[in-house]
Short mmCIF file of C-alpha atoms in Angstrom, two decimals:
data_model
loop_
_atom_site.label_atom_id
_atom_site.label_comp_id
_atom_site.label_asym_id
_atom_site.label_seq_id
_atom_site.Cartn_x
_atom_site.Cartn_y
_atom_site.Cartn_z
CA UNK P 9 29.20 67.22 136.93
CA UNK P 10 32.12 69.78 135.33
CA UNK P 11 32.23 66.98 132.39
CA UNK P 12 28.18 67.45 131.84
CA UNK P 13 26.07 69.76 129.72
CA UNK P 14 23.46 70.97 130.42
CA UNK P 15 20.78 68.50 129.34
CA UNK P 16 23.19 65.86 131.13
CA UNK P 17 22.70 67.34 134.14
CA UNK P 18 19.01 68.14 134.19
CA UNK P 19 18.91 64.08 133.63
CA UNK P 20 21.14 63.59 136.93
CA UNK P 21 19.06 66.02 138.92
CA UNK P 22 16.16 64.03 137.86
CA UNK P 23 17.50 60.51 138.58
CA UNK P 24 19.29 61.52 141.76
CA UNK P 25 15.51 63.01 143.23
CA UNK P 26 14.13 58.98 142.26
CA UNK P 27 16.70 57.08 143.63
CA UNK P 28 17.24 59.04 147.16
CA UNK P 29 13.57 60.93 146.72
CA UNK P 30 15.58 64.13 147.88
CA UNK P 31 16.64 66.94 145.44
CA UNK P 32 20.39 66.70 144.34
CA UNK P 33 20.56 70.68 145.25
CA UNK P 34 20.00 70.18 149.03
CA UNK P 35 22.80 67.54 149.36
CA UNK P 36 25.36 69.86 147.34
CA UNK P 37 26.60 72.04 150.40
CA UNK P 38 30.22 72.84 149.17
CA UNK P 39 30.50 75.58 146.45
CA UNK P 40 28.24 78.04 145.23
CA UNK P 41 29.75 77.44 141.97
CA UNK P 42 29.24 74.01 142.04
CA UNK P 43 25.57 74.71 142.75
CA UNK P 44 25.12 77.00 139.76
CA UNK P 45 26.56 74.58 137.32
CA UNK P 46 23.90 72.05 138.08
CA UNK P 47 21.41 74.58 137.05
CA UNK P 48 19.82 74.58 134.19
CA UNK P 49 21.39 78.22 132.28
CA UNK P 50 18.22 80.27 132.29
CA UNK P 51 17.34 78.80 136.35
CA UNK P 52 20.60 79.45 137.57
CA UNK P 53 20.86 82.80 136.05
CA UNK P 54 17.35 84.12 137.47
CA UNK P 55 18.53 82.91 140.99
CA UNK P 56 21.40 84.89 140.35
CA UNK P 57 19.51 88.13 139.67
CA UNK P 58 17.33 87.52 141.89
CA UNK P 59 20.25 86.41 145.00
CA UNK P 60 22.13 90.20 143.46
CA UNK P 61 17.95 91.84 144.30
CA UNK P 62 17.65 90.84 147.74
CA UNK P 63 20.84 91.80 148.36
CA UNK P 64 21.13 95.28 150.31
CA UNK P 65 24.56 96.06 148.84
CA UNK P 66 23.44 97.08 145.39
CA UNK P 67 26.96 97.96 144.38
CA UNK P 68 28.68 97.85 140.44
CA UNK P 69 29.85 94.08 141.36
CA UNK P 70 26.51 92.85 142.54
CA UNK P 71 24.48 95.15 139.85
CA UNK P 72 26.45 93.84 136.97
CA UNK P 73 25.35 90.02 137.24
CA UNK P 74 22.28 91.81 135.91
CA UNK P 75 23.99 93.57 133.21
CA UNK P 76 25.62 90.39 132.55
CA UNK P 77 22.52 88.28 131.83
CA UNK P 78 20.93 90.57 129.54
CA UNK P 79 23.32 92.34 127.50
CA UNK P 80 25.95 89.12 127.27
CA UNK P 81 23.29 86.76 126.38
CA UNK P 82 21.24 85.51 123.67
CA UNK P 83 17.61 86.75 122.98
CA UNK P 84 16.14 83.04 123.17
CA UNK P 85 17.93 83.46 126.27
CA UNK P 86 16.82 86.36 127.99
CA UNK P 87 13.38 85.40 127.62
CA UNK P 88 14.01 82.03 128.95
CA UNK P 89 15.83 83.62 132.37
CA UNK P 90 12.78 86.34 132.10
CA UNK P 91 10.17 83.32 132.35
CA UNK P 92 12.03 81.41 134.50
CA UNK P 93 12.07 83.84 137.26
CA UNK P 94 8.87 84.78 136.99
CA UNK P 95 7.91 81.17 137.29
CA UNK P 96 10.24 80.54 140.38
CA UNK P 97 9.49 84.14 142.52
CA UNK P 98 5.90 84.51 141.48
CA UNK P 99 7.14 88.23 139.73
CA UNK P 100 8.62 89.80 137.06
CA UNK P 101 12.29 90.19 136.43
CA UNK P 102 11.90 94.08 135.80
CA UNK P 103 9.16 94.91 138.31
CA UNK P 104 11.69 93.15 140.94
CA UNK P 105 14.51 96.04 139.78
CA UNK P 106 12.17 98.67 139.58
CA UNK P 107 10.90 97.78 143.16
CA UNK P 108 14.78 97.45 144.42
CA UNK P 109 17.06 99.52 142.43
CA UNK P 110 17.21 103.68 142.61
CA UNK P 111 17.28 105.85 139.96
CA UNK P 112 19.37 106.34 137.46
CA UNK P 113 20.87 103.02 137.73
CA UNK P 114 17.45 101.52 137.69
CA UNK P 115 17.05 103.01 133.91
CA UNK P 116 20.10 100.65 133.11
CA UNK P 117 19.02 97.34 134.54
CA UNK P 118 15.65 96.84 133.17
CA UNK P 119 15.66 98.64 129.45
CA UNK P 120 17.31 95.57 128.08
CA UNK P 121 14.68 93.31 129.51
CA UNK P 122 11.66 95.64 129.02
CA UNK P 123 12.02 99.03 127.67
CA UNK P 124 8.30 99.65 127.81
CA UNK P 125 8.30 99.54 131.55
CA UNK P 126 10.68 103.11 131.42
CA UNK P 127 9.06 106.40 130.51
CA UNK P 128 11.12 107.48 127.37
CA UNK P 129 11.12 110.90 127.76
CA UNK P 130 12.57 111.25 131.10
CA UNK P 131 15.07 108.66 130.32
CA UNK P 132 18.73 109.40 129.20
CA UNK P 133 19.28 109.17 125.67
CA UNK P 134 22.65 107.73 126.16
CA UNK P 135 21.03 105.25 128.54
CA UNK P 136 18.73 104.13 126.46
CA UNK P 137 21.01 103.40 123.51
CA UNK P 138 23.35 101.52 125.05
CA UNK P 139 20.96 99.62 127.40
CA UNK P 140 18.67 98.65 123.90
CA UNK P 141 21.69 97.18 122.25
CA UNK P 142 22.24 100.06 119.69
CA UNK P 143 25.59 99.43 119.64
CA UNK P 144 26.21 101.66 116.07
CA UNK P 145 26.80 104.65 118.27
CA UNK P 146 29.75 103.04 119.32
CA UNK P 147 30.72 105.54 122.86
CA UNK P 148 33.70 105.39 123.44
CA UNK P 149 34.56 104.24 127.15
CA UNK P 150 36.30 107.83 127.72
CA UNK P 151 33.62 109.96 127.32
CA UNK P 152 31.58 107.76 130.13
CA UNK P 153 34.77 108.28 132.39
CA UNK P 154 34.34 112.21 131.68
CA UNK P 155 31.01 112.11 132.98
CA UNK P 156 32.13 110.66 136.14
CA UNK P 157 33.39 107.84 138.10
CA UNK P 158 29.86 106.86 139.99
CA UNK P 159 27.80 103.62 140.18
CA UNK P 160 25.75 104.82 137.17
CA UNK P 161 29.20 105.19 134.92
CA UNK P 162 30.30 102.13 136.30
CA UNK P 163 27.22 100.10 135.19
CA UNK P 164 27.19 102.35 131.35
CA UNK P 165 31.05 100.82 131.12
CA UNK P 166 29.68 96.59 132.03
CA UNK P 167 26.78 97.32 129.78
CA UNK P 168 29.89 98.40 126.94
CA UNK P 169 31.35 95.63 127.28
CA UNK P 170 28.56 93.02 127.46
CA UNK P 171 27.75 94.35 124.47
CA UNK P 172 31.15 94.80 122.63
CA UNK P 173 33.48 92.40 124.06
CA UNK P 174 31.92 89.93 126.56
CA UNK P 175 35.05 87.81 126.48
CA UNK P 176 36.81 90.75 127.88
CA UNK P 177 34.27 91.71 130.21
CA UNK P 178 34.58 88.24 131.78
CA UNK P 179 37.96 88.16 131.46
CA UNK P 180 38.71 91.15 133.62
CA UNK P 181 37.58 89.08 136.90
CA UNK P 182 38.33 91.95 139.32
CA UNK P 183 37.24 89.13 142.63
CA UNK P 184 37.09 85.71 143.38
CA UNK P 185 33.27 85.77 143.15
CA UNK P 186 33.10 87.20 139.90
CA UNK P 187 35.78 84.98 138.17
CA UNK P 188 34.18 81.84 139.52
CA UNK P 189 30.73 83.40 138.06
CA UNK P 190 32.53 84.13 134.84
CA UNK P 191 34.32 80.49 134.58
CA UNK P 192 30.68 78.55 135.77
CA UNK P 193 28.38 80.90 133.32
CA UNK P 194 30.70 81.00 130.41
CA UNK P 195 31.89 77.63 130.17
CA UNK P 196 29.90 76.46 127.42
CA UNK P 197 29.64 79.70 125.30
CA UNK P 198 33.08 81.11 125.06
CA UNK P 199 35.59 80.17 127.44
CA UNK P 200 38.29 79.77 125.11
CA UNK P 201 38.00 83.67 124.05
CA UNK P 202 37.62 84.03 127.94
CA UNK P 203 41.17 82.81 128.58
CA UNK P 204 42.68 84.31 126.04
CA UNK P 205 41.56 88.10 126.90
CA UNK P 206 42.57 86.84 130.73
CA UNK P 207 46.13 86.41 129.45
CA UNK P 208 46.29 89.33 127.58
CA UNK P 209 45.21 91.50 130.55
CA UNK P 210 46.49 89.71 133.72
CA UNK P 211 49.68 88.55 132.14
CA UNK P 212 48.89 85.07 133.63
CA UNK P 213 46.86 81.88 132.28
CA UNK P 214 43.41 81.81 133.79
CA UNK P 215 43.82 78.65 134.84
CA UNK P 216 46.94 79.25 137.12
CA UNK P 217 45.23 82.19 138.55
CA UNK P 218 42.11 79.46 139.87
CA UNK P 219 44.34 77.02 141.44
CA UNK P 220 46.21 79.69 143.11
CA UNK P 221 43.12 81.09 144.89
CA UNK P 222 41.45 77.53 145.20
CA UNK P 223 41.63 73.98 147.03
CA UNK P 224 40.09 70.47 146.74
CA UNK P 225 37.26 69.28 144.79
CA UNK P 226 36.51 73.19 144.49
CA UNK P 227 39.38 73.50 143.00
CA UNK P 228 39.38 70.06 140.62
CA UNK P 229 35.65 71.50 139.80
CA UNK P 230 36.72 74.62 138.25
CA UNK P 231 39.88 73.32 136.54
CA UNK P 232 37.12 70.82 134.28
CA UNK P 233 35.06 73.75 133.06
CA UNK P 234 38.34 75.92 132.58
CA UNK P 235 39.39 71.82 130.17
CA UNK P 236 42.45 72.10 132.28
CA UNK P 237 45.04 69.30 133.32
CA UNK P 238 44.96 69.23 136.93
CA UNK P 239 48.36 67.21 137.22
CA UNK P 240 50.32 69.97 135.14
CA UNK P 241 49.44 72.58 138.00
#
């Protein structure tokens, strides 16, 4: 599956649920990651937001998957996770964070998906700039770090880099979870830039890093999307 797009691997899905009339999904009990893959991009990212919004821990690592999908993404693609979810959960992306995330944090998550769902004049200005894309205000990290070191500065900083540098965003993979997300999610947009910002910051190739903290077929899995020679490890 790590050597198949995406269309490749709708195609297997499809055949796999005609020849054993079960779904391909059920049978894959190993690796979340390996699960995600055989998504389609905009399903597996709405399960994502929506695994992050039934989650009780609402925390900057769980919060910024959400940060991730619609401030590192495309605009064909954001509506395609938008529908998507609706589709699969019977509810709207943004009425899902409003119903689950506090204020202010709330403000952050669902401006870039639907900025007419947030009442303008009570919301930040510096929210709403960065969380609409504006990027030609160009903030400075440091004066978000002045205001604070809180969940809300936390999520202002993800949405900066989503915005500015998603390769470096991705790159930073501060836990296991979130560099396995990054390798699975970013495989087929820009990986290589991925790597490179990895090596820059960590001092160490991305793909040493994975086989360090992984095993087996996991490991062999992640080491396809990350085009790496498994033998030179």
């Amino acid at each position: 599956m790590g050597h198949r797009d995406a269309s490749q691997r709708k195609k297997i899905k499809e055949a796999y649920q005609q020849l054993y009339n079960k779904s391909l999904m059920d049978d894959l009990h190993s690796e979340l990651s390996v699960i995600l893959w055989t998504y389609d991009p905009p399903e597996r990212d709405a399960r994502l937001a929506n695994e992050v919004l039934q989650s009780w821990i609402h925390d900057v690592n769980c919060l910024q998957v959400i940060v991730e999908i619609a401030c590192a993404s495309t605009p064909d693609h954001l509506v395609a996770v938008r529908q998507t979810y609706c589709a699969l959960f019977s509810c709207s992306l943004e009425e899902d964070i409003i119903a689950r995330v506090s204020l202010p944090v709330q403000k952050v998550n669902v401006l870039p998906y639907n900025k007419e769902l947030v009442d303008h004049n009570t919301s930040d200005e510096l929210v709403m700039i960065l969380s609409t894309r504006n990027i030609h205000y160009n903030f400075p990290l440091q004066d978000i770090t002045n205001c604070g070191e809180g969940l809300l500065e936390s999520m202002l900083k993800v949405v900066i880099w989503c915005i500015n540098s998603p390769e470096k965003h991705f790159g930073l993979g501060t836990n296991e979870d979130s560099l396995s997300r990054a390798i699975v999610t970013r495989a087929e947009i820009d990986m290589i830039k991925v790597k490179e910002e990895y090596l820059k910051m960590k001092d160490t190739a991305l793909e040493y890093a994975t086989a360090n903290d992984t095993s087996g077929y996991y490991r062999e899995f992640l080491m396809t999307l990350l085009g790496a020679n498994n033998s030179s490890l």
